[in-house]
Coordinates of C-alpha atoms in Angstrom, one line a residue:
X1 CA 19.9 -8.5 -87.6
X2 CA 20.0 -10.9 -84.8
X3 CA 16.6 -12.5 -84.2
X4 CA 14.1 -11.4 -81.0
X5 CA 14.5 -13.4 -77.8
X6 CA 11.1 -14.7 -76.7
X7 CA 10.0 -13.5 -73.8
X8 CA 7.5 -14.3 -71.2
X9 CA 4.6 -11.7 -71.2
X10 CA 3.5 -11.0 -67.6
X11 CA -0.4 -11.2 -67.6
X12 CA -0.8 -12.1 -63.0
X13 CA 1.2 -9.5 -62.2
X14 CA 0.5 -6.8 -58.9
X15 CA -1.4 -4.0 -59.4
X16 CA 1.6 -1.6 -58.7
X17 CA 3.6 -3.2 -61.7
X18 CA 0.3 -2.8 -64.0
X19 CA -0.2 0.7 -63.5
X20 CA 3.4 1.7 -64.0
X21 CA 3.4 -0.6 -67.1
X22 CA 6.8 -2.6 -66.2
X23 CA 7.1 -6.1 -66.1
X24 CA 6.3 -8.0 -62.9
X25 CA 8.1 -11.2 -62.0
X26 CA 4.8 -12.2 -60.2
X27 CA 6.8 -13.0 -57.1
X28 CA 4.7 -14.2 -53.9
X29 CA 4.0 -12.5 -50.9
X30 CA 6.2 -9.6 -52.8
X31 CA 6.8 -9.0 -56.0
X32 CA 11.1 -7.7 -57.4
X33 CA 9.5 -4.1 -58.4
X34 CA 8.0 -3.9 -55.0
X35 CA 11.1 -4.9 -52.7
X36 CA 13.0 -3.0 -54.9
X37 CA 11.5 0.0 -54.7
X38 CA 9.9 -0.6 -50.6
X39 CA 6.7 -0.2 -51.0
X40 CA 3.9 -2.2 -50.2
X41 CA 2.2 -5.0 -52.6
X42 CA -0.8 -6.2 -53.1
X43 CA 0.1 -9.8 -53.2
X44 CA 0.9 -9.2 -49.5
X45 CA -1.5 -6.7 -49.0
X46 CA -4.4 -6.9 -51.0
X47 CA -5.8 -4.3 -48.6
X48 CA -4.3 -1.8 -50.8
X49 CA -5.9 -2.8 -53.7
X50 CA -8.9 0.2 -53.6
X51 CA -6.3 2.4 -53.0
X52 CA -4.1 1.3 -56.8
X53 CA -7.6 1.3 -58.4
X54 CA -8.4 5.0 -57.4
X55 CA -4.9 6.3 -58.5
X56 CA -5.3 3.8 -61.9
X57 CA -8.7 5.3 -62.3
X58 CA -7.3 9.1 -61.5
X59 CA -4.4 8.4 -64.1
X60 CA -6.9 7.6 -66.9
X61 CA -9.5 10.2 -66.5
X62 CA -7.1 12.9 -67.0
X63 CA -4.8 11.2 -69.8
X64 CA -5.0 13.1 -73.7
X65 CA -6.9 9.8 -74.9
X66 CA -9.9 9.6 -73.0
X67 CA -10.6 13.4 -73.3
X68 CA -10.8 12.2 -77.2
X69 CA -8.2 14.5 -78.5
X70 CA -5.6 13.0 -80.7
X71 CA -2.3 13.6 -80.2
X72 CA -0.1 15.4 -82.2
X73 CA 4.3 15.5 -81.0
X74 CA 4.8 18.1 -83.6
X75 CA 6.6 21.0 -81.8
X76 CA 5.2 24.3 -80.4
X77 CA 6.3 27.3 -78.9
X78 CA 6.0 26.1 -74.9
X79 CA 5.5 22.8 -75.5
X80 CA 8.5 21.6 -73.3
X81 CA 7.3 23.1 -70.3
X82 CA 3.6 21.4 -70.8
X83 CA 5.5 18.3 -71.4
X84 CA 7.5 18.9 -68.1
X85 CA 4.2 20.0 -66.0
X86 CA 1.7 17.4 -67.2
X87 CA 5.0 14.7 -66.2
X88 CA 5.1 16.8 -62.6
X89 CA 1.3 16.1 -62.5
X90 CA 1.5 12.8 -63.4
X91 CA 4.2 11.8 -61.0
X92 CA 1.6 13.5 -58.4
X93 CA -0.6 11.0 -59.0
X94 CA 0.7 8.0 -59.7
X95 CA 1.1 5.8 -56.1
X96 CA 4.4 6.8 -53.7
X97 CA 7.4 4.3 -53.9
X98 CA 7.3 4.4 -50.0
X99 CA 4.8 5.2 -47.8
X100 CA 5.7 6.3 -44.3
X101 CA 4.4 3.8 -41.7
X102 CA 1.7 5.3 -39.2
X103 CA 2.3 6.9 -36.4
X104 CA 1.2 5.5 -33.0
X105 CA -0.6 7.9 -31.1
X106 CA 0.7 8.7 -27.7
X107 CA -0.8 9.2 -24.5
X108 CA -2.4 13.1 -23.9
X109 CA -3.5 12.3 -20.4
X110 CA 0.2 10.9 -18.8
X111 CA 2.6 12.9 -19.3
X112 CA 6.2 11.5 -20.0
X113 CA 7.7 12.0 -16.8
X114 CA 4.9 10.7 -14.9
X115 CA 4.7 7.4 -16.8
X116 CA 8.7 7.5 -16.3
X117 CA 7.8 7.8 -12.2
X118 CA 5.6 5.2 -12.3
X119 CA 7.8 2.7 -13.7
X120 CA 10.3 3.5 -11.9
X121 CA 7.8 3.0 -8.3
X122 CA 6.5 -0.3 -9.5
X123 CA 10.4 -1.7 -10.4
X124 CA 10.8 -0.7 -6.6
X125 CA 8.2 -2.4 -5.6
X126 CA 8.5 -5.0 -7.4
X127 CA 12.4 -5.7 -6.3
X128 CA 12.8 -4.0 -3.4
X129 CA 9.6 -3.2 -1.3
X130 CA 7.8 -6.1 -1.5
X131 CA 9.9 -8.4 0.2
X132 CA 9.8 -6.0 3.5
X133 CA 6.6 -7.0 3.9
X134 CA 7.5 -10.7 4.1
X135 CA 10.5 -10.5 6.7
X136 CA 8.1 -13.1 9.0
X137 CA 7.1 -15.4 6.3
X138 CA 9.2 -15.8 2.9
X139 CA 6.5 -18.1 1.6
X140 CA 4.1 -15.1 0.4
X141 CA 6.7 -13.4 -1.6
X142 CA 5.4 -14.3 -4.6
X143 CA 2.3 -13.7 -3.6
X144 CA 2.7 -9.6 -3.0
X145 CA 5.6 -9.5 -5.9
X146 CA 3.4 -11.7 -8.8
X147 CA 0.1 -12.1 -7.7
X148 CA -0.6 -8.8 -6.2
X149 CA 0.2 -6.4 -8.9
X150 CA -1.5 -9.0 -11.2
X151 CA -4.7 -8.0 -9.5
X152 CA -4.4 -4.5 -9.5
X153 CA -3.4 -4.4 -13.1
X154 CA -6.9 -6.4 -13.6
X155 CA -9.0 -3.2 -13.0
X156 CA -7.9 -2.4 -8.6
X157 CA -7.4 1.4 -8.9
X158 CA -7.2 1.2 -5.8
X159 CA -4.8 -1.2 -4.8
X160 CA -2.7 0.3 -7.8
X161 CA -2.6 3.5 -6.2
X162 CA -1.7 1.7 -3.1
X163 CA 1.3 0.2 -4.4
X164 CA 2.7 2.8 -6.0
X165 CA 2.2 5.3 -2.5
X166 CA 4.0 2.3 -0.3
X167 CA 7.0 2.2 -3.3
X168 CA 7.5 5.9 -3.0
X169 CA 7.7 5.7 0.2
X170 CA 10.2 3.3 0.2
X171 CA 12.2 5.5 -2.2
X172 CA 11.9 8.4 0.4
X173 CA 13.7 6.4 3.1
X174 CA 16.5 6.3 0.4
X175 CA 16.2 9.9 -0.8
X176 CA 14.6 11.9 1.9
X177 CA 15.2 15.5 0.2
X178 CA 13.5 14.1 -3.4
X179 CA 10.6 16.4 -3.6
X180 CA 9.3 14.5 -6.2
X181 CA 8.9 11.2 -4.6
X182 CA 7.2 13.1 -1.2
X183 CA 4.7 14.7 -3.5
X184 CA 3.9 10.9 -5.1
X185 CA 3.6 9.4 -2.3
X186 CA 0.5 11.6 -0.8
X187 CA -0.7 11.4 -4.3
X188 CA -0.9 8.3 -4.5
X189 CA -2.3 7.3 -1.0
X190 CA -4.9 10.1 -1.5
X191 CA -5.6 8.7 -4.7
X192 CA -5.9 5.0 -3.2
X193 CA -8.5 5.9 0.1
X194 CA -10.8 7.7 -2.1
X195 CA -11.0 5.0 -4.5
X196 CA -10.9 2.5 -1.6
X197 CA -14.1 4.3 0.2
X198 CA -16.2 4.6 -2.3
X199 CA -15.7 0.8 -3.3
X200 CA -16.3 0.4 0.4
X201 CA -19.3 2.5 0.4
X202 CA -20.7 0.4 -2.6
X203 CA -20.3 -2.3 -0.9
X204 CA -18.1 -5.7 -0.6
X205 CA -18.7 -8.8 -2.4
X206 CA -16.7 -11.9 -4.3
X207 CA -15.5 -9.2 -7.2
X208 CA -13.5 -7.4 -5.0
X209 CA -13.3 -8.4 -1.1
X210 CA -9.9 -10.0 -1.7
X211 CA -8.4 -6.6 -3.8
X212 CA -9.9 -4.7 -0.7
X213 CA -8.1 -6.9 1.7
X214 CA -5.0 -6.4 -0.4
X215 CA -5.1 -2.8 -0.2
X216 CA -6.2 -2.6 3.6
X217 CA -3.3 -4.2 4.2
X218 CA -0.8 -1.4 2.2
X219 CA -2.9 1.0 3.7
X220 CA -1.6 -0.6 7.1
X221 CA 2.1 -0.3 6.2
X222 CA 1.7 3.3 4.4
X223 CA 0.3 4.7 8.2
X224 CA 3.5 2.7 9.5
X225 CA 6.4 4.4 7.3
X226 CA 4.7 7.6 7.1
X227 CA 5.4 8.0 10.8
X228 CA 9.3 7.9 9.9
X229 CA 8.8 10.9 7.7
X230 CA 6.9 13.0 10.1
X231 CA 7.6 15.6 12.9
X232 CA 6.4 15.7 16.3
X233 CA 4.2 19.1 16.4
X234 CA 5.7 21.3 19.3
X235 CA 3.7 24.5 18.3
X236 CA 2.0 25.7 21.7
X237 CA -1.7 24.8 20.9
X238 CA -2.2 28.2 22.9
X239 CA -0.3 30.6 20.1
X240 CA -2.1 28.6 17.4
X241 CA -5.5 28.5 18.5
X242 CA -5.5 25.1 16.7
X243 CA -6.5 22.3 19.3
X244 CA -7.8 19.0 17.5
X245 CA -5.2 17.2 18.1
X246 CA -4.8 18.5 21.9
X247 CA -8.6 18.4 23.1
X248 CA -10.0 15.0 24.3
X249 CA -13.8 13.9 25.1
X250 CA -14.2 15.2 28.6
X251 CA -13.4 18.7 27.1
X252 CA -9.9 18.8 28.7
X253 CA -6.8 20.4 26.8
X254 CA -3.7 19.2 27.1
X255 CA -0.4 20.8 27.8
X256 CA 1.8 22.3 25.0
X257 CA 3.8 20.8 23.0
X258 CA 2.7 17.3 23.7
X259 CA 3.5 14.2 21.9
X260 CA 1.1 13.6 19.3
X261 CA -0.3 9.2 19.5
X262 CA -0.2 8.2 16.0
X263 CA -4.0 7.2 16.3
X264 CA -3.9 6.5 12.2
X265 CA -1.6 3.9 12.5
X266 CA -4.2 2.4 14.8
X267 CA -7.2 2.7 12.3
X268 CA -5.6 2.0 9.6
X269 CA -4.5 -1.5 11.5
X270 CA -8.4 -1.7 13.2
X271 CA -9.2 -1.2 9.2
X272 CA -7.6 -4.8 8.0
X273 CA -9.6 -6.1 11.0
X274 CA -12.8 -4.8 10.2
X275 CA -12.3 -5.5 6.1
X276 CA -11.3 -8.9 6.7
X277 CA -14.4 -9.7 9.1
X278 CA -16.9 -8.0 7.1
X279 CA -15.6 -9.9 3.7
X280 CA -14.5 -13.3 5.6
X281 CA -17.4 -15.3 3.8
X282 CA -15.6 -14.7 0.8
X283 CA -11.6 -14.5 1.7
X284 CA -12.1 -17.9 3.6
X285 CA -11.7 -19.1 0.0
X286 CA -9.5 -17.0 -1.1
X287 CA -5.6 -18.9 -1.8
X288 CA -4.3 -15.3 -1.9
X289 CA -5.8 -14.2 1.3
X290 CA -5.8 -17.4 3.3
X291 CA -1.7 -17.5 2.8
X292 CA -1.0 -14.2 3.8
X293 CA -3.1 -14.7 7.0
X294 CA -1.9 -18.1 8.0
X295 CA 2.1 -16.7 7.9
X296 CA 0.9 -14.4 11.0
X297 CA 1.9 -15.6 14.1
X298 CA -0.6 -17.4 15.8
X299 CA -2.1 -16.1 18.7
X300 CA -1.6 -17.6 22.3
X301 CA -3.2 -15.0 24.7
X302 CA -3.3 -15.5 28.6
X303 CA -5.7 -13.8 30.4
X304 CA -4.1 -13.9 33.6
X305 CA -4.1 -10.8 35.6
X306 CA -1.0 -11.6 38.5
X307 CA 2.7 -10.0 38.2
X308 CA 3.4 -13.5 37.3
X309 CA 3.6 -12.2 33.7
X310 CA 6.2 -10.6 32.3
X311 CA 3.6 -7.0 31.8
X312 CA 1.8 -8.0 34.5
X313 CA 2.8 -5.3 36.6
X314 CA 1.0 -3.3 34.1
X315 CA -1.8 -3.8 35.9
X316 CA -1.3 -2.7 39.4
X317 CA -4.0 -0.5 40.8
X318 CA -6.4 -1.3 38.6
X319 CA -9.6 -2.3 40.8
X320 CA -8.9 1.3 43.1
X321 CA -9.1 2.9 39.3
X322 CA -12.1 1.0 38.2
X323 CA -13.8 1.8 41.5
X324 CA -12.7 5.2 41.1
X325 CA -14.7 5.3 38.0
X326 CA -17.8 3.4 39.3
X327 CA -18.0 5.5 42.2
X328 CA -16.0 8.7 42.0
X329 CA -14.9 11.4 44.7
X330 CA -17.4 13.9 45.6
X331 CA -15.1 16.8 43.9
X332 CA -12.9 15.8 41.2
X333 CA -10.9 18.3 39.1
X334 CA -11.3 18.5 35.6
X335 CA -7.6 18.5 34.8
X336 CA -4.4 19.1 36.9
X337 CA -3.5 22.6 36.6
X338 CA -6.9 23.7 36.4
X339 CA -8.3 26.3 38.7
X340 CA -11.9 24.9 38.5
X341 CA -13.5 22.0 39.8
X342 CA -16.3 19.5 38.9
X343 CA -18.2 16.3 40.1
X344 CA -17.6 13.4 37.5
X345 CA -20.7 11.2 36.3
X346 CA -20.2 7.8 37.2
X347 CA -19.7 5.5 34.7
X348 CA -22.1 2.3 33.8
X349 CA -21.2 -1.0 34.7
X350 CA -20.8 -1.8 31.3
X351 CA -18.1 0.8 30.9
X352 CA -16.1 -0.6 33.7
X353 CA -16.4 -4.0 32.7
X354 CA -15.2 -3.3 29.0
X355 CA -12.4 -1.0 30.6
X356 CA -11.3 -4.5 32.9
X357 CA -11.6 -6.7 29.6
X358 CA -9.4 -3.9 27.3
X359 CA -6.8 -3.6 29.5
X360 CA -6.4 -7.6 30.1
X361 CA -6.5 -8.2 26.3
X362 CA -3.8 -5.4 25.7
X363 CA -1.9 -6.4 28.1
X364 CA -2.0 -10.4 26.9
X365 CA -1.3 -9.0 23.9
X366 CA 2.0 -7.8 24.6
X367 CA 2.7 -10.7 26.9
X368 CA 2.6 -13.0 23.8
X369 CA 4.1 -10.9 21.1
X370 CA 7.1 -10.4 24.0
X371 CA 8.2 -13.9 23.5
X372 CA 8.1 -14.3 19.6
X373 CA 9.0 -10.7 18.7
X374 CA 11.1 -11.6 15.3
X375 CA 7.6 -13.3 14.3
X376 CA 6.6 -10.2 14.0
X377 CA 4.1 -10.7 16.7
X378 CA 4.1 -7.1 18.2
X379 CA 2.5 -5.9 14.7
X380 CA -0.6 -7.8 16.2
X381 CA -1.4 -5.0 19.0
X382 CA -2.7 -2.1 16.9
X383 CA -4.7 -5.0 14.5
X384 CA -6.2 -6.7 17.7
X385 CA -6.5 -4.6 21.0
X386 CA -10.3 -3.5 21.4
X387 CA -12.0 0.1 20.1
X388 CA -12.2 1.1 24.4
X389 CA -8.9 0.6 24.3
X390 CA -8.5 3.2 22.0
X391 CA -10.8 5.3 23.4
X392 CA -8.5 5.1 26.8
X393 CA -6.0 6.3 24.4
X394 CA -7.9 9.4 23.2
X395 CA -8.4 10.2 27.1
X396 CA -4.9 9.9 28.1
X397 CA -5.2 7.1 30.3
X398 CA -1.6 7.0 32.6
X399 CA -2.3 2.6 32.5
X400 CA -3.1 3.1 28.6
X401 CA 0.1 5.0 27.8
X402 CA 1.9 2.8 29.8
X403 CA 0.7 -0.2 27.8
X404 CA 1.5 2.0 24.3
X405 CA 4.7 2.5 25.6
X406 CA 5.8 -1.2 26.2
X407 CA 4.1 -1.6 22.8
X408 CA 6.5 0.6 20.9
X409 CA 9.3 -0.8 22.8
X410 CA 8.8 -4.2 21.8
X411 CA 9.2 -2.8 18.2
X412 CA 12.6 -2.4 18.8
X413 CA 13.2 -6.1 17.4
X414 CA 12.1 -4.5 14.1
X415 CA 14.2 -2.2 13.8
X416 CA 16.2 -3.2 10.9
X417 CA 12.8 -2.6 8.5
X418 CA 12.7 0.4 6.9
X419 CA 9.2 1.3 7.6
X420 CA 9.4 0.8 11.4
X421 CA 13.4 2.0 12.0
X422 CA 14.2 4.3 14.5
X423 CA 10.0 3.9 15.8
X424 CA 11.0 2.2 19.1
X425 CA 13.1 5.0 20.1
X426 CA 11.2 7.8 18.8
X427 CA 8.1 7.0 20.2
X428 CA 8.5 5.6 23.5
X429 CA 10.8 8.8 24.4
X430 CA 7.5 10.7 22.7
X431 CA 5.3 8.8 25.2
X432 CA 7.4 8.8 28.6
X433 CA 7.4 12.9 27.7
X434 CA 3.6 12.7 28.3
X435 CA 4.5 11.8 32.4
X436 CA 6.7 14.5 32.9
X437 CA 4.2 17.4 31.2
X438 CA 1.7 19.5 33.8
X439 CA -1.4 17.1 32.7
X440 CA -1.1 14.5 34.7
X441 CA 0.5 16.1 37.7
X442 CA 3.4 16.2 39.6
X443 CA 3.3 12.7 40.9
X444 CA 2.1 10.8 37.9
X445 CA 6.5 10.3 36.9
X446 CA 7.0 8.7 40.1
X447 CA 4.0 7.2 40.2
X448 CA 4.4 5.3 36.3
X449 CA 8.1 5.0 36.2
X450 CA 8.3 1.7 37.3
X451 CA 6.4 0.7 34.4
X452 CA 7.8 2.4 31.9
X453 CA 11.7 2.1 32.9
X454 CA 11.9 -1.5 30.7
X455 CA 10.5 0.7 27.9
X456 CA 13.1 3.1 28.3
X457 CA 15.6 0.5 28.6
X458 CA 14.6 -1.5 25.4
X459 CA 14.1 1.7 23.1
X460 CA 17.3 2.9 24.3
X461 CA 19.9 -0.1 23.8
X462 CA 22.4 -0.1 21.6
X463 CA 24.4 -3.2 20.8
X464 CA 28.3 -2.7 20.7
X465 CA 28.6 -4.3 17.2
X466 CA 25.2 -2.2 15.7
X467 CA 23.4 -6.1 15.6
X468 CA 19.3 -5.8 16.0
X469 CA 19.9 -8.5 18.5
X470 CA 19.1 -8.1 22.0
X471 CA 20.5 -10.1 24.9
X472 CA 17.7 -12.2 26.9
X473 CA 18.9 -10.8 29.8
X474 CA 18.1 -7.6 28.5
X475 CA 14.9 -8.5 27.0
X476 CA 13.7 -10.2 29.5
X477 CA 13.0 -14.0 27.6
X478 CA 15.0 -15.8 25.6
X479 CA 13.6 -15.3 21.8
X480 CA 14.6 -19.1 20.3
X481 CA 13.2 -21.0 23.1
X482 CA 10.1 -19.4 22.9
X483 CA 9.6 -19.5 19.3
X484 CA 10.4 -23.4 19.2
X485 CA 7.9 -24.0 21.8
X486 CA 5.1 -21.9 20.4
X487 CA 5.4 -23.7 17.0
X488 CA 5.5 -27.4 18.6
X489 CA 2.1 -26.0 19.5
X490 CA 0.5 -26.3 15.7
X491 CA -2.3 -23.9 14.7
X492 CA -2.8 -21.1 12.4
X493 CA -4.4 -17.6 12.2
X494 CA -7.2 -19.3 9.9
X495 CA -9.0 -20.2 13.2
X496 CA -8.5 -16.8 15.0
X497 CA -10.8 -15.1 12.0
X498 CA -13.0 -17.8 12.2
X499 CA -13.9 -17.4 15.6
X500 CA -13.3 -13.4 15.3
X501 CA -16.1 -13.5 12.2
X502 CA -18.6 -15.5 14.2
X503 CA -18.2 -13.2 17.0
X504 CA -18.8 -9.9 14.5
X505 CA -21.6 -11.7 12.8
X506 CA -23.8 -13.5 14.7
X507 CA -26.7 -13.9 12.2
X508 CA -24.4 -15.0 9.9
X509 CA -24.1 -19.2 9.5
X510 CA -19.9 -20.3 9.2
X511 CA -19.7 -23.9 8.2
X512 CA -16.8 -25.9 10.7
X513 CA -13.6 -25.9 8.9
X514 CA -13.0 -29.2 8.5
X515 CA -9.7 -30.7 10.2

């Protein structure tokens, strides 16, 4: 009989190996046995150990030994199928070979599709969308396609929202008839202005006045591109009984069908004003903020009030109005087509003098953003011109339609951005409309087309080759010069909101930037 080979008894062997009673080859992090078999070992995972000394522990109690009864292998009637069930039970409880890994639990509140949407807004935004914000100034790229969605992913709900509303927008000028995308985007914006209000309402401060700039500003461009998408309400206001939109502050209705003054777009713009005023002590040290403000154009307003300008015509008549108001006719009617009369109040001297002073600064306004327009200088007007201004708007004022309409015309550089195409056009057209309804009389066409026929002109030029470009003669300056010269000048928009923030708070003590 051949002698016994010697063998190496296995006495630092894994748990696993022990209580199955095979040899372990004590290999580190996991023993043969264990690969073999793929299952976990407590050389690699000595977390498991409790677990192998519960099943060890299970194993003994229930073996024939420690119940103290010897055992016999004679064989009895049944004794195969005890053998078979007590091996059934055993294999129960003796550890799995493999063990499953754990499942990760999914998200119960966003539902598949909708985390699919969102993905798919934020890769538009992030590769698309974004850089139509930066058409004037490629330098902040970066900054609204890193930077921005870094602080909104930092705990900005509503700047988030924000984002994602502007990106489905953007998706909609692609795909107009996704109903999908239409319902995400009011979603979304909804979801964003409550947010933003109440963060408002709590009040701004260093955590978030630059998040709140951020999303004032998409707030801005959402008003903007939502105008693409909507209709002009023709409805007669007299079959509909409905007359908010038609009913102005001296109680006067319009005629029906009107064109409705996107007065959102407006506040939305006034908004970014007001935010960045109200939070300037802390965005004046903001690298985000001050970069996005400084790429504006920077603005050169004159104040003068002669035809020498190229919308100075714009004012013509203007002191026989303002003395109208000061002083006005003994009988006065309360709107053309009216069969009643009534004596108008007249108005302070305050009024008229902040009537004079909006008028001259919307009017500057467009004189300046005329020259630079590919500067993106007429986006200034809604941001800039004053609240009375607005308020002209809301009363139909011939001179402050007029002024909107030249406005809208000078978008017509733009036109090539998605979320201002097709605005020049449609709104100037929606404005010059206004003249020809019963509201302001037979005589107010005749009376205003002079002043609105460049308008018409502008919003209605097409180029032979479908180029953007408009000839200087047609313009009315030539673009390149003007630019060149205005940038020989130096400056920013960092000292416009310095000077604007003093102005809005007076108690408040701004150090001098330093040169």
């Amino acid at each position: 009989m051949p002698p016994r080979r010697s063998h190496k008894k296995s006495r630092a062997g894994c748990r696993r190996c022990k209580s199955r009673k095979i040899k372990c080859d004590e290999v580190h992090p996991r023993c043969g046995n264990c690969v073999k078999h793929g299952v976990p070992c407590d050389f690699e995972h000595p977390e498991i150990i409790p677990e192998l000394q519960a099943a060890a522990q299970a194993a003994s109690a229930s073996s024939p030994s420690s119940a103290g009864t010897p055992y016999t292998p004679a064989y009895s009637p049944g004794a195969e199928s005890v053998s078979n069930a007590s091996r059934t039970s055993r294999l129960q409880r003796e550890p799995p070979l493999c063990r499953s890994p754990p499942s990760q639990a999914l998200s119960t509140t966003t539902p598949a599709a909708h985390r699919m949407l969102e993905l798919r807004l934020m890769h538009q935004y992030t590769a698309m969308t974004c850089k139509t914000f930066t058409f004037t100034a490629p330098v902040t790229e970066d900054i609204w396609k890193i930077t921005v969605p870094g602080m909104a992913f930092s705990g900005s709900q509503h700047l988030t929202d924000a984002i994602l509303a502007v990106a489905a927008l953007h998706l909609r000028s692609q795909s107009p008839n996704d109903k999908e995308l239409v319902r995400a985007s009011h979603a979304y914006m909804a979801a964003s202005l409550a947010e933003y209000s109440a963060t408002l309402t709590k009040g701004i401060d260093s955590t978030n006045a630059e998040s709140l700039f951020l999303t004032a500003s998409l707030i801005a461009f959402q008003s903007t591109a939502t105008r693409v998408f909507m209709k002009d309400e023709l409805t007669l206001a007299q079959a509909t009984g409905n007359y908010p939109e038609d009913f102005n502050k001296q109680g006067r209705y319009t005629a029906a069908g009107c064109y409705s003054i996107p007065f959102s777009w407006f506040h939305s713009f006034q908004g970014v004003k007001a935010v960045t005023a109200a939070s300037w002590q802390w965005l004046r040290n903001s690298p985000v903020v001050t970069e996005v403000i400084n790429s504006q154009a920077v603005l050169q307003l004159d104040f003068a009030t002669n035809r020498q300008t190229f919308f100075g015509h714009l004012m013509d008549g203007l002191n026989e109005e303002l003395e109208e108001m000061a002083n006005p006719s003994e009988v006065h009617p309360d709107s053309p087509g009216q069969p009643f009369q009534q004596r108008r109040a007249p108005a302070s001297p305050e009024l008229v003098t902040s009537t004079r002073q909006a008028y001259q600064h919307a009017v500057a306004v467009l004189n300046w953003a005329h020259k630079i327009p590919h500067k993106g200088a007429p986006l200034a007007f809604p941001a800039t011109v004053s609240k009375r201004y607005i308020e002209m708007l809301e009363e139909r004022r011939p001179r402050a339609l007029a002024i909107l309409a030249c406005f809208f015309a000078l978008l017509k550089s733009l036109d090539s951005i998605w979320w201002l195409h097709g605005m020049a056009r449609r709104e100037v057209l929606g404005v010059v409309s206004l003249f020809n309804s019963d509201f302001f009389g037979p005589e107010a066409y005749s009376k205003w087309w002079p002043h609105l026929e460049w308008a018409m002109r502008i919003a209605l030029y097409e180029t032979s080759d479908g180029s953007p470009t408009i000839p200087p003669e047609v313009w009315g300056a030539d673009w390149y010069a003007e630019e060149q010269a205005l940038e020989s000048q130096g400056g920013n928009y960092y000292r416009h909101i310095e000077l604007l923030s003093q102005m809005t708070n007076p108690t408040r003590s701004i150090p001098v930037v330093p040169e």
